[in-house]
Tab-separated table of C-alpha atoms and ligand atoms in Angstrom:
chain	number	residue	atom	x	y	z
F	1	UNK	CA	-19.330	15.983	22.318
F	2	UNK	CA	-19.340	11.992	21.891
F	3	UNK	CA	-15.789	10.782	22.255
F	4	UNK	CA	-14.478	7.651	20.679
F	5	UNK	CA	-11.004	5.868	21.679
F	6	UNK	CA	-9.689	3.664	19.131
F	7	UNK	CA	-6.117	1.616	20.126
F	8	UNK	CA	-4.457	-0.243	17.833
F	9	UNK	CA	-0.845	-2.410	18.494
F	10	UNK	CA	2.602	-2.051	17.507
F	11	UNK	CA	4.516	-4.594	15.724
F	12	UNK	CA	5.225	-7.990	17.736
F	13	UNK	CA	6.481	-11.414	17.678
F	14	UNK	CA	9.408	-10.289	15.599
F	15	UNK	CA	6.821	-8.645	12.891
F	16	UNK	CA	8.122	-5.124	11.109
F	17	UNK	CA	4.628	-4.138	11.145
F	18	UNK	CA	1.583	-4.449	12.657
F	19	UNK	CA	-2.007	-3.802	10.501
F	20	UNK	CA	-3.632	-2.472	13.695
F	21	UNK	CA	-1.703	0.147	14.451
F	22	UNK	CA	-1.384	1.486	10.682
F	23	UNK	CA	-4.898	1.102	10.092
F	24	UNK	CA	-5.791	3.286	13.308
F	25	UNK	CA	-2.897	5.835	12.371
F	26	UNK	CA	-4.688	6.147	9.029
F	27	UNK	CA	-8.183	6.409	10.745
F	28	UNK	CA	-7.069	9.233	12.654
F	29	UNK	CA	-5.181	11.191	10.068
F	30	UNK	CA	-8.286	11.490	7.908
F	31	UNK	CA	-10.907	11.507	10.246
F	32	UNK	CA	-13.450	14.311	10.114
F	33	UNK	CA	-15.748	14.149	12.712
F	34	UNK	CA	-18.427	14.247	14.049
F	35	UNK	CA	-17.256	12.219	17.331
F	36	UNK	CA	-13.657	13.197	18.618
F	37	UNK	CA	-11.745	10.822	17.840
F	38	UNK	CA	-9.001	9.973	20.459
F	39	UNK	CA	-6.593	7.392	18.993
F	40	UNK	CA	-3.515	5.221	20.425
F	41	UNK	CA	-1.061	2.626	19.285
F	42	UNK	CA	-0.621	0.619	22.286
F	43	UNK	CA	3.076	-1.133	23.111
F	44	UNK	CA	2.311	-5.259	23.130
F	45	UNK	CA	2.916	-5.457	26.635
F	46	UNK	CA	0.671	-7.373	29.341
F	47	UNK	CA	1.716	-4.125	32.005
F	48	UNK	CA	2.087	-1.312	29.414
F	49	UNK	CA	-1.257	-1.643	27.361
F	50	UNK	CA	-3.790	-2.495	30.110
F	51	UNK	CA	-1.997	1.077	32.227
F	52	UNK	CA	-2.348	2.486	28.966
F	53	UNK	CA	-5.424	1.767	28.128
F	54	UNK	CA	-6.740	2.744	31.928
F	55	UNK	CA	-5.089	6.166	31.685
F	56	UNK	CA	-6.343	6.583	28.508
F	57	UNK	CA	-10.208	5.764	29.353
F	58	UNK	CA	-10.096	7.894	32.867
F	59	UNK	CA	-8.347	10.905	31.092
F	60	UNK	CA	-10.809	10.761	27.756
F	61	UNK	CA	-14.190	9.085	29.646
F	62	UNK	CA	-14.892	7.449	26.105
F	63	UNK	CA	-18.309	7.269	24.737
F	64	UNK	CA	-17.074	4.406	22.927
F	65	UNK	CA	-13.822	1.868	23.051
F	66	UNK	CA	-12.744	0.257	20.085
F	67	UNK	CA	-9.395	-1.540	20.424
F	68	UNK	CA	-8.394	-3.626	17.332
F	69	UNK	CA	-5.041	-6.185	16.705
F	70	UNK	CA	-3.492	-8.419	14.516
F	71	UNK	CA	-4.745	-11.884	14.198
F	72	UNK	CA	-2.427	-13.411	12.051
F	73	UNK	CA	-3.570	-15.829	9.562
F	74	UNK	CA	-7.355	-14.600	9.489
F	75	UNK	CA	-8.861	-13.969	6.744
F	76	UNK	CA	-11.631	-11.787	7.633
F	77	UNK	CA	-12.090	-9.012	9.928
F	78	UNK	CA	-13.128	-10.471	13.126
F	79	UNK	CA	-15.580	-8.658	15.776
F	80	UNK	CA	-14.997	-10.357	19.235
F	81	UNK	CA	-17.821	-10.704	21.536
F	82	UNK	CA	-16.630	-12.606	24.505
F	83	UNK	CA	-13.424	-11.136	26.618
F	84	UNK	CA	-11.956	-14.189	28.774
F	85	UNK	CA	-10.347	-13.511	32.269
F	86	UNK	CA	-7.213	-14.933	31.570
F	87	UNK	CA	-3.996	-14.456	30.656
F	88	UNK	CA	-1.859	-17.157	29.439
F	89	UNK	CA	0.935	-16.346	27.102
F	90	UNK	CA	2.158	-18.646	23.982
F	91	UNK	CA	4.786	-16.471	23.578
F	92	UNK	CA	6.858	-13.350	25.349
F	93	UNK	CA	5.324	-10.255	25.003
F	94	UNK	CA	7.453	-6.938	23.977
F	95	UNK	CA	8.750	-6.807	27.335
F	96	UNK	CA	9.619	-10.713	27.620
F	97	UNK	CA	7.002	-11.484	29.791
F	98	UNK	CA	5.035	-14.673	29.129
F	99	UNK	CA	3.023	-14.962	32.155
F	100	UNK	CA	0.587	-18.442	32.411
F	101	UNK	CA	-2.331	-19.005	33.494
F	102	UNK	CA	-3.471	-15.607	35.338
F	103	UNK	CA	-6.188	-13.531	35.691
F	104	UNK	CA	-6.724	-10.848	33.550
F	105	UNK	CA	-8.289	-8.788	36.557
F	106	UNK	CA	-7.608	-10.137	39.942
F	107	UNK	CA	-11.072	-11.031	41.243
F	108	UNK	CA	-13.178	-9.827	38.340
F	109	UNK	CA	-15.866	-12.402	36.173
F	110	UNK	CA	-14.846	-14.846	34.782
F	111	UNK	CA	-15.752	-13.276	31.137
F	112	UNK	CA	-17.661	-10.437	29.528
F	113	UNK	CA	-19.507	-9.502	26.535
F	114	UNK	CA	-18.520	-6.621	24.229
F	115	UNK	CA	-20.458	-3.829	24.587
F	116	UNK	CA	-20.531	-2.675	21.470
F	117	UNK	CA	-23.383	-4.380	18.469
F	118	UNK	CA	-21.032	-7.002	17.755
F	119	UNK	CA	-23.275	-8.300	14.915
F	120	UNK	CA	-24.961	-5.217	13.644
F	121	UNK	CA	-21.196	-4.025	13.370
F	122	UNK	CA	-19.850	-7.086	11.721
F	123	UNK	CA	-23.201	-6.878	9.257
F	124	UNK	CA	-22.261	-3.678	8.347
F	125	UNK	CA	-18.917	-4.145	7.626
F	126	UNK	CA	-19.671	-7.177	5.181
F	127	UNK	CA	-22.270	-5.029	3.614
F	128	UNK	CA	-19.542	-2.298	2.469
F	129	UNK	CA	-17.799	-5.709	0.529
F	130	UNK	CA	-15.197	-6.019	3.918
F	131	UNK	CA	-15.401	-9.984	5.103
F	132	UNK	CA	-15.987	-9.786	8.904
F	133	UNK	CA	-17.372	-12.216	11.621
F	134	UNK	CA	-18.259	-12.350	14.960
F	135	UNK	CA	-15.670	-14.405	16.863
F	136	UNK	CA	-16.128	-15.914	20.404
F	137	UNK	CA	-12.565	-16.054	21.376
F	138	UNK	CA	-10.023	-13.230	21.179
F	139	UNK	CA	-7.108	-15.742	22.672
F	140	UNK	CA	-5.274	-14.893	25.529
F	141	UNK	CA	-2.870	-12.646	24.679
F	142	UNK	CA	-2.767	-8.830	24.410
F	143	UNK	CA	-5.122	-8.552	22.518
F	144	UNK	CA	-7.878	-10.798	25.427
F	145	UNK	CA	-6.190	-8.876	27.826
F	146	UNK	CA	-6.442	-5.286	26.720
F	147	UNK	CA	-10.489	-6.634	25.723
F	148	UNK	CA	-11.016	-7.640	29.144
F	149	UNK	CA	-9.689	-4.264	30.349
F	150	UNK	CA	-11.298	-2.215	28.498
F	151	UNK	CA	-14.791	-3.601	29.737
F	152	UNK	CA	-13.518	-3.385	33.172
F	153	UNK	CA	-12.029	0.215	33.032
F	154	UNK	CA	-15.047	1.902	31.014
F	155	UNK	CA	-18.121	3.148	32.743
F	156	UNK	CA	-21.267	1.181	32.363
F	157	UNK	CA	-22.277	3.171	29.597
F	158	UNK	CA	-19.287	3.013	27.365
F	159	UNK	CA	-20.017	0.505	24.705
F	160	UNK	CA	-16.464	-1.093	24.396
F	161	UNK	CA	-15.281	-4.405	22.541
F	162	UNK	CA	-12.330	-5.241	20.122
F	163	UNK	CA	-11.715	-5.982	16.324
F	164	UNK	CA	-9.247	-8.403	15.275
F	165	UNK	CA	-7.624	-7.946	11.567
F	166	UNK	CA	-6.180	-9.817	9.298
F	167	UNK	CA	-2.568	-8.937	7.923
F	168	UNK	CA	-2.536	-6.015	5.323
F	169	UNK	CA	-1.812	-6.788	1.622
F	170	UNK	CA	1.986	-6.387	0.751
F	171	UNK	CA	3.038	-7.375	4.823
F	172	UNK	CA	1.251	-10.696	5.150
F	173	UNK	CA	4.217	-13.513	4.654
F	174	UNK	CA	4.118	-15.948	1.890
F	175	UNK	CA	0.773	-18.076	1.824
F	176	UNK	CA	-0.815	-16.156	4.333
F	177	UNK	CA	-4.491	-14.312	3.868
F	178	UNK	CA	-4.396	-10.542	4.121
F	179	UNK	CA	-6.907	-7.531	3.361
F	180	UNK	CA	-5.863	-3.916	2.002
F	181	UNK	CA	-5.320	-1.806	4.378
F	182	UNK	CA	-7.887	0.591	3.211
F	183	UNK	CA	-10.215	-2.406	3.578
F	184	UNK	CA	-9.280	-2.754	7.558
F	185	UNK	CA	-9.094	0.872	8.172
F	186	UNK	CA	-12.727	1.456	6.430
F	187	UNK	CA	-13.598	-1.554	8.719
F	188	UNK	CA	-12.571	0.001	11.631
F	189	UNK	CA	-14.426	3.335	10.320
F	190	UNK	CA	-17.851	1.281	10.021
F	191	UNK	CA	-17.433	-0.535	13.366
F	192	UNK	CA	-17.434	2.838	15.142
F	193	UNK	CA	-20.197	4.611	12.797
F	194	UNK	CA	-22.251	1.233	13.791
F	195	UNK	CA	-21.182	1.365	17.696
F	196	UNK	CA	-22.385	5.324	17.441
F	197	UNK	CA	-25.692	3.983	15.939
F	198	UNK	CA	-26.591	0.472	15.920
F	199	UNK	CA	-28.308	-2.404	17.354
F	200	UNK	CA	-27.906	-5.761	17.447
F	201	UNK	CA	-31.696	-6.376	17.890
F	202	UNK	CA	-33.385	-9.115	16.053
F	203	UNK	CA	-30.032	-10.216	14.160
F	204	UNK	CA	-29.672	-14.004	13.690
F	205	UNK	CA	-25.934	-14.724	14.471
F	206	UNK	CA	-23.970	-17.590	17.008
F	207	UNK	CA	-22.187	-20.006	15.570
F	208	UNK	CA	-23.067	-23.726	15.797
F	209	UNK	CA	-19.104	-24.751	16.769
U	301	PCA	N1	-2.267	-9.132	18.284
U	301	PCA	C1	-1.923	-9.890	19.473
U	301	PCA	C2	-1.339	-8.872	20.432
U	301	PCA	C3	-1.118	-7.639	19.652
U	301	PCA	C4	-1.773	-7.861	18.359
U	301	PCA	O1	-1.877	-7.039	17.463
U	301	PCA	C5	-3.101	-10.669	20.046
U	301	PCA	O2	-3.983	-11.055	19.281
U	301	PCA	O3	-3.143	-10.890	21.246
């Protein structure tokens, strides 16, 4: 049977709640199949997600790896293409680590690609009324971090990549954009369905800065 791991995050930064991590817990209480559905809300820790995520992907062997986060501020859902292979904290993780300029893997690329149809899944997504992009920078936090892992942890043919969200309707602070939550969780939904599915061939995409 196909298996699919989905991670989201805990809260962080002083937050109470993180979109991510609701939106996945939601996923997985209603989800019906077909694919297993294998979900996780990972701590916001440079050490404890990637060794989470690892375990997770050698214990499962994933068909598919969709991690999503908070991105803060956004105002659309936001499929990342390009994992970097660094780590460079703007501020402490959950553990108080805020380690600078590192390597994400010691000795790996220098980047990678998502594996998954990053445009045929963020196409989809707008079709269902959801605003969604492709992004070409996931930052270098976590969120980069646990990216980058999860394309160097899966097997070759695991399509893997990550969603950022934007805060959920009701927890975004004053001024700030935010989405339902049903929106980011039927986001999340479509971006696996598409993964499961989809191509990106023939899609005109990029962005010109
Ligand atoms: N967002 C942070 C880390 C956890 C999360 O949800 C990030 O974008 O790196």
């Amino acid at each position: 049977m196909t298996t699919v791991l989905l991670t989201g995050f805990e809260a962080f930064a002083g937050d109470a709640a993180n979109p991510s991590g609701d939106a996945v817990r939601t996923l997985a209480a209603e989800w019906d199949g077909p694919a297993n559905l294998v979900t996780e809300v990972l701590p916001v820790t440079f050490a404890g997600a990637a060794a989470r995520l690892r375990a997770l992907i050698a214990e499962h062997s994933p068909d598919v790896v969709l991690a999503a986060g908070l991105a803060g501020g956004t105002a659309a859902i936001r499929v990342e293409r390009v994992a970097v292979n660094l780590v460079d904290a703007r501020i402490p993780d959950n553990d108080g680590a805020q380690p600078l300029d590192e390597p994400s893997v010691a000795g790996a690329a220098t980047g990678r690609f998502a594996t998954l149809p990053t445009k045929a899944i963020a196409a989809a997504i707008r079709a269902a009324g959801i605003p969604a992009d492709v992004s070409y920078s996931a930052g270098t936090f976590v969120c980069n971090h646990v990216f980058f892992t999860a394309l160097d942890a899966a097997a070759p043919t695991t399509h893997a990549g990550f969603i950022h969200v934007p805060w959920a309707t009701g927890q975004a602070p004053a001024g700030i954009p935010s989405l339902d939550l049903r929106d980011i969780t039927r986001a999340l939904r479509i971006a696996i369905e598409t993964a499961l599915t989809g191509a990106d061939d023939g899609l005109v995409g990029g962005a010109l800065h």
